[in-house]
Coordinates of C-alpha atoms and ligand atoms in Angstrom, one line a residue:
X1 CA -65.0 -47.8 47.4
X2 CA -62.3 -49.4 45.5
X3 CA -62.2 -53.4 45.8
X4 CA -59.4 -55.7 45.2
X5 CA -58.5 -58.4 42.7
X6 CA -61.0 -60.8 44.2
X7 CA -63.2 -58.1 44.3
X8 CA -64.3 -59.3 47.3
X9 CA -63.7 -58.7 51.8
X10 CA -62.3 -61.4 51.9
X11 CA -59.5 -60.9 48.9
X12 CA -59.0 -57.9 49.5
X13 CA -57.6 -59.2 52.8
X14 CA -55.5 -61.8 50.8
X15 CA -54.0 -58.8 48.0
X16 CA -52.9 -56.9 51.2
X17 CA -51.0 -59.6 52.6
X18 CA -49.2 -61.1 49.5
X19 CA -47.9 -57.4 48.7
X20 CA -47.0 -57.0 52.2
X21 CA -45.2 -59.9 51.6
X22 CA -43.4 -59.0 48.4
X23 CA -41.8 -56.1 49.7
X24 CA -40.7 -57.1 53.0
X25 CA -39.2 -59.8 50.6
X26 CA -37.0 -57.4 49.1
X27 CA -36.2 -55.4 51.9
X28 CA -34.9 -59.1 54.0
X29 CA -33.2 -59.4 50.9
X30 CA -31.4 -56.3 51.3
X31 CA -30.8 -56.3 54.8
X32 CA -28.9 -59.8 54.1
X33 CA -26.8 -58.6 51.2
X34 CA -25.9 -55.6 53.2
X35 CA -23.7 -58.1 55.4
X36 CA -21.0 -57.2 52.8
X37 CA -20.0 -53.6 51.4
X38 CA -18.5 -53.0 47.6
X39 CA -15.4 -52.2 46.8
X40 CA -14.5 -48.3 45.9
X41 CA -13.6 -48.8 42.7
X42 CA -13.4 -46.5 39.9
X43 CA -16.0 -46.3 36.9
X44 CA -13.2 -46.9 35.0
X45 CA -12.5 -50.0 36.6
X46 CA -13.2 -53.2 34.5
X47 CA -15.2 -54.6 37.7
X48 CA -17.2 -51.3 37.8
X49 CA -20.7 -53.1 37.0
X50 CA -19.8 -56.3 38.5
X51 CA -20.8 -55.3 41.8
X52 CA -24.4 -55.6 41.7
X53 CA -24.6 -56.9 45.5
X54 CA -23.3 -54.8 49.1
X55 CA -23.6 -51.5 50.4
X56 CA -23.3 -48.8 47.8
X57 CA -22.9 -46.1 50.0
X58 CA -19.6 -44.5 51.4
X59 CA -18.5 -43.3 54.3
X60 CA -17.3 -40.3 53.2
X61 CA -14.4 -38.5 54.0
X62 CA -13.2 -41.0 55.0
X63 CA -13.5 -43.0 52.1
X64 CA -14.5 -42.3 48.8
X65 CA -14.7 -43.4 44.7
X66 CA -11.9 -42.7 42.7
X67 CA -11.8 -39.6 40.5
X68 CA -10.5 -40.3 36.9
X69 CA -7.0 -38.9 35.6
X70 CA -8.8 -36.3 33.2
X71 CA -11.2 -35.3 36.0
X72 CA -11.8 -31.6 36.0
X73 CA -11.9 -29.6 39.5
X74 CA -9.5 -27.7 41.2
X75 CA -6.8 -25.7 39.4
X76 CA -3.2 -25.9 40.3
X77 CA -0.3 -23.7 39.2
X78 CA 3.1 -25.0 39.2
X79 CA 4.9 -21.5 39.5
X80 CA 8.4 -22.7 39.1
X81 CA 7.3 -23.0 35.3
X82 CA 4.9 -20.4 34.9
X83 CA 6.1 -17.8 32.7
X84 CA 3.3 -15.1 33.6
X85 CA 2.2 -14.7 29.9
X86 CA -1.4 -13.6 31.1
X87 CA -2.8 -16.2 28.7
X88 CA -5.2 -18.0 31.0
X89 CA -6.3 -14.6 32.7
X90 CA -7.2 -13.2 28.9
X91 CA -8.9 -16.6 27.9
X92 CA -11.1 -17.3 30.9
X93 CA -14.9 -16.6 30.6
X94 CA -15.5 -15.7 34.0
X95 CA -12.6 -13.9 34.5
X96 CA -11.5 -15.3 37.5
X97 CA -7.6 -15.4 37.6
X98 CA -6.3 -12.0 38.3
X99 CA -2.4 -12.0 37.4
X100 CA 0.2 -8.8 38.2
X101 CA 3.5 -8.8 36.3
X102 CA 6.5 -7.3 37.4
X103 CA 9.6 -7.2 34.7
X104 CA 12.4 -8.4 35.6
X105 CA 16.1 -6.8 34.7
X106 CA 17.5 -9.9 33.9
X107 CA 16.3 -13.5 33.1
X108 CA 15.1 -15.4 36.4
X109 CA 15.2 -19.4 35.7
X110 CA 14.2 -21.6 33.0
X111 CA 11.5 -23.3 33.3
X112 CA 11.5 -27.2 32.8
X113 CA 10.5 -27.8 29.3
X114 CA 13.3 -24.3 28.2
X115 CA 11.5 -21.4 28.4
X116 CA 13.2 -18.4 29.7
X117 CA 11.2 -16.7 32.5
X118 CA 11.9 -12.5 32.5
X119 CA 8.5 -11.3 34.2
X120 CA 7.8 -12.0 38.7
X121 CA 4.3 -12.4 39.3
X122 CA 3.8 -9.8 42.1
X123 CA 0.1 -11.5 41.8
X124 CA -1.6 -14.7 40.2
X125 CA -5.0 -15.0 42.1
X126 CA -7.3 -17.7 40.9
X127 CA -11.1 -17.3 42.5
X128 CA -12.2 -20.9 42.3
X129 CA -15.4 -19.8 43.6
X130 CA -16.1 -18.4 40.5
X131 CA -14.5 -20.9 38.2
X132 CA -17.1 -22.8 35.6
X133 CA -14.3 -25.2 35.6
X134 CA -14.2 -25.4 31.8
X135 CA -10.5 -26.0 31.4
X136 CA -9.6 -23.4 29.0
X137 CA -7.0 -21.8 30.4
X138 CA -5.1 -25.0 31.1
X139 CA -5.6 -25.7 27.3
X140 CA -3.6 -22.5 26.4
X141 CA -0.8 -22.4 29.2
X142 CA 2.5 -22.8 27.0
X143 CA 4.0 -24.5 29.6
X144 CA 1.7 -26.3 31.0
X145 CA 2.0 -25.6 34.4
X146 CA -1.4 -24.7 35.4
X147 CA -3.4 -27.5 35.3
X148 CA -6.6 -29.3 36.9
X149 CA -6.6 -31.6 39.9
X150 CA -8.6 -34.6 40.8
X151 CA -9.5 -32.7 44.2
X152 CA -13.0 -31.8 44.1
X153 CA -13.9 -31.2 47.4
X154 CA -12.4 -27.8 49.0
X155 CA -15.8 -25.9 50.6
X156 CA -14.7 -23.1 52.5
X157 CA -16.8 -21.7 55.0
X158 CA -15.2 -18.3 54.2
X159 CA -16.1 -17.8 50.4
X160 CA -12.8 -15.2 50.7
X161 CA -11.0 -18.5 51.2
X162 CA -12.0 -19.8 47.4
X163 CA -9.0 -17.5 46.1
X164 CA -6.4 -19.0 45.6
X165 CA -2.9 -17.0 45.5
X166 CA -0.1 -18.5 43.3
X167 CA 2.0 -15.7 43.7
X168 CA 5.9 -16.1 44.2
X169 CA 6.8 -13.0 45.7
X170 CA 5.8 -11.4 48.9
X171 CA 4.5 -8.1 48.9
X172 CA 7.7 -6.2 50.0
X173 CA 9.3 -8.4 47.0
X174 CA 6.9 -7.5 44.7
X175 CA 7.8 -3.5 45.4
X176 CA 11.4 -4.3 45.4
X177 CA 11.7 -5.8 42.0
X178 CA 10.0 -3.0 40.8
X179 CA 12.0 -0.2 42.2
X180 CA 14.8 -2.5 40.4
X181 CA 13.7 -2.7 37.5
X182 CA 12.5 1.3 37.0
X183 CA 16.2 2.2 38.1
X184 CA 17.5 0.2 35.4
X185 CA 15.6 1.8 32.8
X186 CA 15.9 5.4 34.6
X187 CA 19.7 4.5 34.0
X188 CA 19.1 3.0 30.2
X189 CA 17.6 6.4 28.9
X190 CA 20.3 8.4 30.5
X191 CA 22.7 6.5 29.0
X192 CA 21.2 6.9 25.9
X193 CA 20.4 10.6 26.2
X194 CA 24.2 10.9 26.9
X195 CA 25.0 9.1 23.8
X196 CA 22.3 11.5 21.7
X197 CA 24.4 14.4 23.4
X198 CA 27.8 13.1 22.7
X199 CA 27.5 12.5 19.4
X200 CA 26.9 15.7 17.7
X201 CA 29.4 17.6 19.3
X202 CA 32.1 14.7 18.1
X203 CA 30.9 15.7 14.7
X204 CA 31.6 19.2 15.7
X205 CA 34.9 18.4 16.1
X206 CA 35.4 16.7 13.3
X207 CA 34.4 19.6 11.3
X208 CA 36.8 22.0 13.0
X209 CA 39.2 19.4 12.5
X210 CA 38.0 19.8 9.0
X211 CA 38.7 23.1 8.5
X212 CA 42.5 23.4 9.9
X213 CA 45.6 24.4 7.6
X214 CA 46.4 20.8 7.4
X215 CA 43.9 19.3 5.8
X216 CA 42.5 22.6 4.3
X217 CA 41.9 21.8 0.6
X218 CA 43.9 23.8 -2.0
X219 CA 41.5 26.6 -3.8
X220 CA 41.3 26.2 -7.6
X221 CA 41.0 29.5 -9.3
X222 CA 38.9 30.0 -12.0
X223 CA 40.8 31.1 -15.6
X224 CA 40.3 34.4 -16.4
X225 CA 37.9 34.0 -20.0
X226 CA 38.9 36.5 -21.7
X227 CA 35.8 38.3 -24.6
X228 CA 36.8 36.8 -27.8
X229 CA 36.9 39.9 -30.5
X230 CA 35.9 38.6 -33.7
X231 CA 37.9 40.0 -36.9
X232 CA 36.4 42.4 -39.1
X233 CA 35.8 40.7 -42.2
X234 CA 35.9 43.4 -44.5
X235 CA 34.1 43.4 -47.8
X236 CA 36.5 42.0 -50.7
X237 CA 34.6 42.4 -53.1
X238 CA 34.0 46.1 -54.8
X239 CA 31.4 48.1 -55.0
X240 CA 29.0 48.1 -57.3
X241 CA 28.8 51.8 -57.2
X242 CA 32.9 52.3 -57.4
X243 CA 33.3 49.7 -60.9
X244 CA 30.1 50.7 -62.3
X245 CA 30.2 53.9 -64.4
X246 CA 27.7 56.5 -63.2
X247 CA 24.5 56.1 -65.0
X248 CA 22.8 59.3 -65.7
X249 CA 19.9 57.7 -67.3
X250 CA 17.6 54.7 -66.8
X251 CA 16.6 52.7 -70.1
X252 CA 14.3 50.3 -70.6
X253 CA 17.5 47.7 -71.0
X254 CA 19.3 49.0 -68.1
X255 CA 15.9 48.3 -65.5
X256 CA 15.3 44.8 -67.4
X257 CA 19.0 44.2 -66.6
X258 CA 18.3 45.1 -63.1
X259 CA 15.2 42.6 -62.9
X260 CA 17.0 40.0 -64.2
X261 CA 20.1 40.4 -61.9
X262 CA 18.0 40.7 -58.9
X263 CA 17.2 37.1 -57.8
X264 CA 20.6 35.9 -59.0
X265 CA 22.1 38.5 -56.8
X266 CA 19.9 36.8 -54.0
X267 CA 21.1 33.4 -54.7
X268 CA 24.2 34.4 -54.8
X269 CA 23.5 35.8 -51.3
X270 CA 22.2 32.5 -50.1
X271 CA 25.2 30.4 -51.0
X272 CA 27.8 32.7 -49.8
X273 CA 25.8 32.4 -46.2
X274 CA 26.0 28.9 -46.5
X275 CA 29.4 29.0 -47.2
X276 CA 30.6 31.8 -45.0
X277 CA 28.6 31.9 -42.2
X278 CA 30.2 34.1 -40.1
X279 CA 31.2 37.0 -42.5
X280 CA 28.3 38.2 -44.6
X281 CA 29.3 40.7 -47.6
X282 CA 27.2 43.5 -47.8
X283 CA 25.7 43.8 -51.3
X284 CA 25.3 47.5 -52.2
X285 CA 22.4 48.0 -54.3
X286 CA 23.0 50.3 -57.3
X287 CA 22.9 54.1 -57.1
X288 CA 20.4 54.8 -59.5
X289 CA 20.2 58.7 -60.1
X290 CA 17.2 59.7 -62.0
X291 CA 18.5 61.6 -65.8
X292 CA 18.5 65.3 -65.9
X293 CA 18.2 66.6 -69.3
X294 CA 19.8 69.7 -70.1
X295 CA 17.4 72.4 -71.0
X296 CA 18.3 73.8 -75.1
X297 CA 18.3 77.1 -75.3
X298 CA 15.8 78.0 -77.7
Ligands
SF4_1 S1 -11.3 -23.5 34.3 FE1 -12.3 -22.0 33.0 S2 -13.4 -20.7 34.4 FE2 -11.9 -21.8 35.6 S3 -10.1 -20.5 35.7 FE3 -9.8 -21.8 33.9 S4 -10.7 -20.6 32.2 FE4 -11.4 -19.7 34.1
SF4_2 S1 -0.9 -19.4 30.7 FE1 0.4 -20.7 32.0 S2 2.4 -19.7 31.8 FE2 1.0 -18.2 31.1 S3 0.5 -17.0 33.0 FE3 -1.1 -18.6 32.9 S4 -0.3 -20.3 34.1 FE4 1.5 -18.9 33.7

């Protein structure tokens, strides 16, 4: 068996009462402070920690501490600026705002920091009973309309009542402005398949427009090219065979005559081409006839 400090009956006794003591010390001590209550003051109140004495509790709801300005709980949207971009739906983790656009045929306001606002949202759910209450989507709202409240406390009883509908537009609305909107582009592309059908047949026209006497183009005939007969350029000079005197016999001088005349003949050739090109003279080659001796009667 465990003895006390005295280790002893006796102190024992003595240990039990002077602890005894000690905390019913504190607890009159508490009991007497507890005549006054502290104020609800903010933590970021100056005088925060300067309450060490009075009741620390609340009576909550009916009172309670102050929430600080950048306090993150329930979302708000401010739908007379909300320009239905689907930025915070795309961006949150959870996936928790559920937004339906419906396109508008004509710009609906401005908002209040300029931004024109062309889209109805036939839908803009928020389910705060699944939001992790991170903030993102309020970080890239462009307007920054949807933002986070200091109100912390909305329990439902019904979790169905956690969703929160932002939505500007009834459902009968919703169904108009879409009718509205698909009639005006029903009657955009017939317009423009009107215009598609219009135009060729004004080119048509212009064509046969074209085409009449009026402004028909003269036709240019072609001159006649008549063949060009190129003159007989007849051989001035005469024939060897008509100046030279009919050989009957071939001597030795006559062929080395013959050899020797041969390439100046040629170049003779050569520089009358060069000269006249278009007429070449026909050089007639001498007749030679071979030499019949007449047989002697013997
Ligand atoms: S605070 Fe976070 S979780 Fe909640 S709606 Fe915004 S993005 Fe989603
Ligand atoms: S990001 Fe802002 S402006 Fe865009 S749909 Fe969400 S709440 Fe509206």
């Amino acid at each position: 068996m465990q003895k006390g400090a005295n280790n002893s009956y006796f102190g024992n006794i003595w240990e039990g009462i002077t602890s005894s003591w000690q905390g019913l010390k504190l607890s009159f001590k508490h009991i007497w402070e507890a005549r006054q209550r502290r104020t609800p003051i903010g933590i970021t109140d100056p005088d925060y920690f300067k309450q060490e004495t009075g009741i620390v509790t609340l009576t909550y709801p009916y009172e309670s501490l102050p929430v600080p300005d950048n306090g993150r709980y329930r979302l708000h949207n401010e739908m007379e600026d909300c320009i239905v971009c689907d930025k915070c739906a795309e961006i949150c983790p959870v996936s928790c705002i559920d937004i339906e656009a419906v396109k508008s045929t004509e710009e609906i306001r401005k908002t209040s920091d300029g931004h024109s606002v062309r889209l109805y949202a036939a839908r803009f759910d928020i389910d705060m009973a699944k939001c992790c209450f991170c903030g993102l989507c309020t970080t890239v709202c462009p307007t920054e309309c949807l933002t986070m409240t200091k109100t912390y406390d909305f329990s439902e009883f019904d979790i169905r009542d956690m969703i929160y509908h932002f939505s500007d537009l009834s459902p009968e609305q919703a169904v108009e402005k879409r009718q509205n909107y698909e009639t005006l582009q029903t009657a955009k592309q017939q317009a423009k398949a009107s215009t598609t059908n219009v135009q060729p047949t004004e080119e048509k026209t212009a064509e046969q427009t074209s085409t009449t006497p009026a402004t028909a183009k003269p036709v240019m005939k072609k001159p006649a090219i008549k063949p060009v007969t190129k003159p007989v350029i007849t051989d001035p000079t005469p024939s060897i065979s008509e100046e030279t005197p009919y050989v009957t016999e071939v001597t030795p001088e006559i062929s080395q005559t013959i050899q020797e005349a041969a390439p100046q003949d040629t170049k003779a050739e050569e520089t009358d081409q060069s000269e006249q090109a278009p007429a070449k003279p026909v050089m007639k080659k001498p007749v030679i006839k071979p030499m019949i001796k007449k047989k002697t009667d013997e």
